[in-house]
Amino acid sequence: MFDIKKITRKNILNMQAYSSARSEFKGIADVWLDANENPNASNLNRYPDPLQLRLKAAVSKIKNVALEQIFVGNGSDEAIDLLFRAFCEPGVSKAYIFPPTYGMYKVSAAINNIDLVELPLTKTFELPTSQMILPNLKSDGLLFICSPNNPTGNSTDSDRIKEIASNFKGLVVVDEAYIDFSTYKSAIKLLQEIPNLLVLQTFSKAYGLAGARVGTAFASPEIISILNKIKPPYNINSLSIDAALNIIGNKESVDKQIDEIILERNRLRVAVSNLTCVTKIFPSDANFLLVEFINSESVFAKLISQGIVVRNRGSQIKNCLRITIGTKDENEKLMNVLNEIE
Ligand SMILES: *Cc1c(COP(=O)(O)O)cnc(C)c1O
């Protein structure tokens, strides 16, 4: 049986979480003289709810997950960092990643002085074979599966996630930043059967709130309570909580935007495939296309010269650029420049 305490740092298990007078208080009151705030009412004179209960209730409804299984972070990047601080012991545990993938896992591992094991994806960007992965999972710690993966755009299916999780003593983190654009179902549905699973999602991509910094993590109540214990007390500010609540209330418009972005993604794929400077477009379950060019550096430079910035992934994947799906207008501008290239 998986026991999260076994992989939690001893100092984290033993420490006392910060406790505000307000979170200790149970009851009804209308005079708040406990937190040295300015008493003059404005929409921001009070500290925000440390546990974001209103937001979690709304997330709980749309994701069909119990409130105790939800953590809200200052972007998923905060959750990634907290996972290292809670569940990886420097010099003892390891972090496993499947590159090319999202850069923050490596950065967070380095900040936290955790040994990183890289198990490269295959040529078609699938996870490596089980014979390649399973013998490597000797240490506990964290294992990251980004699905849909950034920057390759493809997804990993549930069976693969289950197989890996059942052979790993640490925590499997499935990063679903792009799940809303994918045809795959979220791994959230696996939480019941896989105790060592945590799923990351974010309001930064499909939900259009990158500027608000709101990310979510879904896992067992035991795992979530450890993240809550060590997070900064007021990690999500009031404006961002309100923005996230507001966008959940407008879920229909989010869904409409997702549909539009997927349509544009498909349109852009066709347009890009007609270019002679392009050698390959990878399948995408996300809001970007990974495109291989004959010479990506010159294409990148040409786009820059016309004020168009895409992500140069050439150092990770030879001759590849990652192109975010923009508005119809923006995509047209992009195509106009690409069409000029021989
Ligand atoms: C964009 C992205 C995130 C989102 O990070 P936030 O901190 O929530 O903005 C997380 N994971 C991946 C793979 C991403 O591409």
Coordinates of C-alpha atoms and ligand atoms in Angstrom, one line a residue:
M1 CA 0.0 0.0 0.0
F2 CA 1.3 3.5 -0.9
D3 CA 1.7 5.7 2.1
I4 CA 2.5 9.3 1.2
K5 CA 4.2 9.8 4.6
K6 CA 7.0 7.4 3.5
I7 CA 8.1 9.8 0.8
T8 CA 7.4 13.0 2.7
R9 CA 10.5 14.9 4.1
K10 CA 10.8 14.3 7.8
N11 CA 11.0 18.1 8.5
I12 CA 7.8 18.6 6.7
L13 CA 6.0 15.8 8.6
N14 CA 7.3 17.3 11.9
M15 CA 6.7 21.0 11.3
Q16 CA 3.8 23.0 12.4
A17 CA 1.9 24.9 9.6
Y18 CA 1.4 28.7 9.9
S19 CA -1.9 29.4 11.4
S20 CA -3.7 32.7 11.2
A21 CA -6.2 33.9 13.8
R22 CA -8.8 33.8 11.1
S23 CA -8.3 30.2 10.1
E24 CA -8.4 29.2 13.8
F25 CA -11.7 31.1 14.3
K26 CA -14.9 29.1 13.9
G27 CA -18.1 31.0 14.3
I28 CA -19.8 34.2 13.2
A29 CA -18.2 37.6 13.6
D30 CA -18.4 41.0 12.0
V31 CA -15.6 42.8 13.7
W32 CA -12.2 41.7 12.5
L33 CA -9.3 43.1 14.6
D34 CA -7.0 40.1 14.3
A35 CA -4.8 40.7 11.2
N36 CA -3.6 44.3 11.4
E37 CA -5.5 45.1 8.2
N38 CA -6.7 48.6 7.3
P39 CA -10.3 48.6 8.6
N40 CA -11.6 50.8 5.8
A41 CA -13.6 48.7 3.4
S42 CA -12.5 48.3 -0.2
N43 CA -12.5 45.1 -2.3
L44 CA -8.9 44.4 -1.2
N45 CA -8.5 45.5 2.4
R46 CA -8.8 42.0 3.8
Y47 CA -6.4 39.1 3.4
P48 CA -7.7 36.4 1.0
D49 CA -9.0 33.1 2.1
P50 CA -5.9 30.9 2.6
L51 CA -7.7 27.8 1.5
Q52 CA -9.6 29.4 -1.4
L53 CA -12.8 27.5 -0.4
R54 CA -15.2 29.3 -2.7
L55 CA -12.9 28.7 -5.7
K56 CA -12.4 25.1 -4.7
A57 CA -16.2 24.5 -4.4
A58 CA -16.6 25.8 -8.0
V59 CA -13.7 23.7 -9.3
S60 CA -15.0 20.7 -7.4
K61 CA -18.3 21.1 -9.4
I62 CA -16.8 21.3 -12.8
K63 CA -14.1 18.7 -12.3
N64 CA -16.3 16.3 -10.2
V65 CA -13.6 16.0 -7.5
A66 CA -14.1 16.3 -3.7
L67 CA -13.0 19.7 -2.2
E68 CA -10.3 17.9 0.0
Q69 CA -8.7 16.6 -3.2
I70 CA -8.0 20.0 -4.7
F71 CA -5.0 22.2 -4.2
V72 CA -4.8 25.7 -5.7
G73 CA -1.4 27.1 -6.5
N74 CA 0.1 30.4 -7.8
G75 CA 0.2 28.8 -11.2
S76 CA 1.0 25.1 -11.5
D77 CA 4.6 26.1 -11.3
E78 CA 4.1 26.7 -7.6
A79 CA 2.6 23.3 -7.2
I80 CA 5.6 21.8 -9.0
D81 CA 8.0 23.5 -6.6
L82 CA 6.0 22.5 -3.5
L83 CA 6.0 18.9 -4.7
F84 CA 9.8 18.9 -4.7
R85 CA 10.0 20.5 -1.3
A86 CA 7.5 18.0 0.2
F87 CA 8.3 14.7 -1.4
C88 CA 11.9 14.8 -2.5
E89 CA 14.9 14.5 -0.1
P90 CA 18.1 15.9 -1.7
G91 CA 20.7 13.2 -2.2
V92 CA 18.1 10.4 -1.6
S93 CA 15.1 10.7 -3.9
K94 CA 15.2 11.4 -7.6
A95 CA 12.9 13.1 -10.2
Y96 CA 12.2 11.3 -13.5
I97 CA 11.3 13.1 -16.6
F98 CA 10.7 12.2 -20.3
P99 CA 12.4 14.8 -22.4
P100 CA 11.8 16.8 -24.5
T101 CA 9.3 18.1 -22.1
Y102 CA 8.3 21.2 -20.0
G103 CA 11.3 23.0 -18.7
M104 CA 10.2 23.7 -15.1
Y105 CA 10.6 20.2 -13.9
K106 CA 14.3 20.4 -14.4
V107 CA 14.6 23.9 -13.0
S108 CA 12.6 23.0 -9.9
A109 CA 14.7 19.9 -9.4
A110 CA 17.8 21.9 -9.7
I111 CA 16.6 24.6 -7.2
N112 CA 15.7 21.9 -4.8
N113 CA 19.0 20.0 -5.4
I114 CA 17.3 16.8 -6.5
D115 CA 18.9 14.3 -8.9
L116 CA 17.2 14.3 -12.2
V117 CA 16.9 11.1 -14.3
E118 CA 16.1 11.8 -18.0
L119 CA 14.5 9.0 -19.9
P120 CA 14.2 10.4 -23.5
L121 CA 11.0 10.0 -25.5
T122 CA 11.2 7.9 -28.7
K123 CA 11.6 9.4 -32.2
T124 CA 7.9 9.7 -32.5
F125 CA 7.7 11.3 -29.0
E126 CA 6.1 8.3 -27.3
L127 CA 7.2 7.3 -23.8
P128 CA 10.1 4.9 -24.0
T129 CA 9.3 1.1 -23.6
S130 CA 8.5 -0.3 -20.2
Q131 CA 11.8 -2.3 -20.3
M132 CA 13.5 1.1 -20.6
I133 CA 11.5 2.8 -17.8
L134 CA 10.7 0.3 -15.1
P135 CA 14.2 -0.9 -14.2
N136 CA 15.2 2.8 -13.7
L137 CA 12.5 3.4 -11.1
K138 CA 14.7 2.3 -8.2
S139 CA 14.5 5.4 -6.1
D140 CA 11.3 7.1 -4.9
G141 CA 10.6 10.8 -5.5
L142 CA 8.6 12.3 -8.4
L143 CA 7.9 11.1 -11.9
F144 CA 6.5 13.6 -14.4
I145 CA 4.3 12.7 -17.3
C146 CA 3.3 15.8 -19.3
S147 CA 0.1 14.9 -21.3
P148 CA -0.5 16.5 -23.7
N149 CA 3.2 17.0 -23.7
N150 CA 4.9 20.4 -24.1
P151 CA 6.5 20.9 -26.7
T152 CA 5.7 17.7 -28.6
G153 CA 1.9 18.0 -28.4
N154 CA 1.0 14.3 -28.1
S155 CA -0.7 12.5 -25.1
T156 CA -0.1 9.5 -23.0
D157 CA -2.9 7.0 -22.4
S158 CA -4.2 5.9 -19.0
D159 CA -2.9 2.3 -19.3
R160 CA 0.7 3.6 -19.6
I161 CA 0.2 5.9 -16.6
K162 CA -1.3 3.0 -14.5
E163 CA 1.6 0.7 -15.4
I164 CA 4.2 3.2 -14.5
A165 CA 2.5 4.3 -11.3
S166 CA 2.1 0.7 -10.1
N167 CA 5.8 0.1 -10.5
F168 CA 6.9 3.3 -8.8
K169 CA 7.3 3.9 -5.1
G170 CA 7.1 7.7 -5.4
L171 CA 4.5 10.1 -6.7
V172 CA 3.5 10.2 -10.4
V173 CA 2.6 13.7 -11.5
V174 CA 0.5 14.0 -14.7
D175 CA 0.7 17.5 -16.0
E176 CA -2.4 18.3 -17.9
A177 CA -1.9 22.0 -18.7
Y178 CA -3.3 21.4 -22.2
I179 CA -6.0 18.8 -21.4
D180 CA -8.8 21.0 -22.6
F181 CA -7.6 20.9 -26.2
S182 CA -7.1 17.1 -26.1
T183 CA -9.3 14.2 -27.2
Y184 CA -7.9 12.2 -24.3
K185 CA -9.8 12.1 -21.0
S186 CA -8.2 13.6 -17.9
A187 CA -6.2 11.3 -15.5
I188 CA -8.4 12.7 -12.7
K189 CA -10.6 9.7 -13.2
L190 CA -7.7 7.5 -12.2
L191 CA -7.3 9.1 -8.8
Q192 CA -9.7 6.5 -7.2
E193 CA -7.5 3.6 -8.2
I194 CA -4.0 5.0 -8.2
P195 CA -3.0 6.3 -4.8
N196 CA 0.4 7.7 -5.9
L197 CA -1.1 10.0 -8.6
L198 CA -1.3 13.7 -8.7
V199 CA -2.8 15.6 -11.6
L200 CA -1.9 19.2 -12.5
Q201 CA -4.1 21.5 -14.4
T202 CA -4.1 25.3 -14.9
F203 CA -6.1 28.3 -15.6
S204 CA -3.2 29.7 -17.7
K205 CA -4.0 28.1 -21.1
A206 CA -7.6 27.3 -22.2
Y207 CA -9.1 29.4 -19.4
G208 CA -7.3 32.5 -20.5
L209 CA -5.9 33.5 -17.1
A210 CA -2.1 33.2 -17.5
G211 CA -1.8 36.7 -15.9
A212 CA -3.8 35.7 -12.8
R213 CA -1.4 32.8 -11.9
V214 CA -3.9 30.1 -10.8
G215 CA -3.1 26.4 -11.1
T216 CA -4.7 23.3 -9.6
A217 CA -3.5 20.0 -8.3
F218 CA -5.8 17.0 -7.8
A219 CA -4.8 14.1 -5.6
S220 CA -5.7 12.1 -2.4
P221 CA -6.7 14.2 0.6
E222 CA -3.5 13.1 2.3
I223 CA -1.3 14.4 -0.5
I224 CA -3.3 17.7 -0.8
S225 CA -3.1 18.3 3.0
I226 CA 0.7 18.2 2.9
L227 CA 0.8 20.8 0.0
N228 CA -1.6 23.0 2.0
K229 CA 0.6 22.6 5.1
I230 CA 3.7 24.0 3.3
K231 CA 2.3 26.6 0.9
P232 CA 2.6 30.3 1.6
P233 CA -0.5 31.1 3.7
Y234 CA -2.0 33.6 1.2
N235 CA -0.7 32.1 -2.1
I236 CA -3.6 33.2 -4.3
N237 CA -4.6 36.8 -4.2
S238 CA -8.2 38.0 -4.0
L239 CA -8.2 39.4 -7.6
S240 CA -7.0 36.1 -9.0
I241 CA -9.6 34.1 -6.9
D242 CA -12.3 36.3 -8.3
A243 CA -11.0 36.1 -11.8
A244 CA -11.0 32.3 -11.6
L245 CA -14.5 32.2 -10.1
N246 CA -15.7 34.5 -12.8
I247 CA -14.2 32.4 -15.7
I248 CA -15.7 29.2 -14.2
G249 CA -19.1 31.1 -14.3
N250 CA -18.4 31.7 -18.0
K251 CA -17.5 28.1 -18.8
E252 CA -19.6 28.3 -22.0
S253 CA -17.5 31.1 -23.4
V254 CA -14.3 29.2 -22.5
D255 CA -15.7 26.1 -24.3
K256 CA -16.4 28.2 -27.3
Q257 CA -12.9 29.6 -27.4
I258 CA -11.5 26.1 -27.0
D259 CA -13.5 25.0 -30.1
E260 CA -12.3 28.0 -32.0
I261 CA -8.7 27.4 -31.1
I262 CA -9.0 23.8 -32.2
L263 CA -10.6 24.8 -35.5
E264 CA -7.7 27.3 -36.0
R265 CA -5.2 24.6 -35.1
N266 CA -6.6 22.4 -37.8
R267 CA -6.7 25.2 -40.3
L268 CA -3.2 26.3 -39.6
R269 CA -2.0 22.7 -39.9
V270 CA -3.3 22.5 -43.4
A271 CA -1.9 25.8 -44.4
V272 CA 1.6 25.0 -42.9
S273 CA 1.6 21.6 -44.6
N274 CA 1.6 23.3 -48.0
L275 CA 4.8 25.2 -47.3
T276 CA 7.9 24.0 -49.1
C277 CA 10.1 25.1 -46.1
V278 CA 8.3 22.6 -43.8
T279 CA 9.4 19.0 -43.5
K280 CA 7.0 17.8 -40.8
I281 CA 4.1 18.8 -38.6
F282 CA 3.7 16.7 -35.4
P283 CA 0.2 15.6 -34.3
S284 CA -1.1 18.0 -31.6
D285 CA -3.6 17.6 -28.8
A286 CA -2.7 21.1 -27.5
N287 CA -3.0 24.8 -28.5
F288 CA 0.2 24.8 -30.5
L289 CA 1.9 23.0 -33.4
L290 CA 5.4 21.6 -33.3
V291 CA 6.7 22.1 -36.8
E292 CA 9.9 20.8 -38.4
F293 CA 11.5 23.1 -41.0
I294 CA 14.4 22.6 -43.5
N295 CA 16.1 25.4 -41.6
S296 CA 14.3 26.5 -38.4
E297 CA 16.9 29.1 -37.5
S298 CA 16.4 31.1 -40.6
V299 CA 12.6 30.8 -40.3
F300 CA 12.8 31.9 -36.7
A301 CA 14.9 34.9 -37.6
K302 CA 12.6 35.8 -40.5
L303 CA 9.5 35.7 -38.2
I304 CA 11.4 37.8 -35.6
S305 CA 12.2 40.4 -38.2
Q306 CA 8.5 40.8 -38.9
G307 CA 7.6 41.1 -35.3
I308 CA 6.3 37.5 -34.8
V309 CA 7.7 35.5 -31.9
V310 CA 7.4 31.8 -31.8
R311 CA 9.2 29.3 -29.5
N312 CA 12.5 28.1 -30.9
R313 CA 12.9 24.5 -29.8
G314 CA 15.8 23.8 -32.1
S315 CA 18.1 23.1 -29.2
Q316 CA 15.9 20.3 -28.0
I317 CA 14.4 19.0 -31.3
K318 CA 16.4 19.6 -34.4
N319 CA 14.9 22.3 -36.7
C320 CA 11.7 22.6 -34.8
L321 CA 9.6 25.6 -33.8
R322 CA 6.7 25.5 -31.5
I323 CA 3.9 27.8 -32.7
T324 CA 1.1 28.8 -30.4
I325 CA -2.3 29.0 -32.1
G326 CA -3.3 32.7 -32.1
T327 CA -6.4 34.5 -33.2
K328 CA -7.5 34.1 -36.8
D329 CA -5.8 37.4 -37.6
E330 CA -2.5 36.5 -35.9
N331 CA -2.4 33.2 -37.7
E332 CA -3.0 34.9 -41.0
K333 CA -0.1 37.3 -40.3
L334 CA 2.1 34.3 -39.5
M335 CA 1.1 32.6 -42.8
N336 CA 1.8 35.7 -44.8
V337 CA 5.4 35.7 -43.6
L338 CA 5.9 31.9 -43.9
N339 CA 4.5 32.0 -47.4
E340 CA 7.3 34.4 -48.4
I341 CA 10.0 31.8 -47.5
E342 CA 11.4 29.8 -50.3
Ligands
LIG1 C1 2.1 26.4 -19.5 C2 2.4 25.2 -18.7 C3 2.1 25.1 -17.4 C4 1.4 26.2 -16.7 O1 2.0 26.8 -15.7 P1 1.3 27.9 -14.8 O2 2.3 28.1 -13.8 O3 0.0 27.2 -14.3 O4 1.0 29.0 -15.7 C5 2.3 23.9 -16.7 N1 2.8 22.8 -17.3 C6 3.0 22.9 -18.6 C7 3.5 21.6 -19.3 C8 2.8 24.0 -19.4 O5 3.1 24.1 -20.7

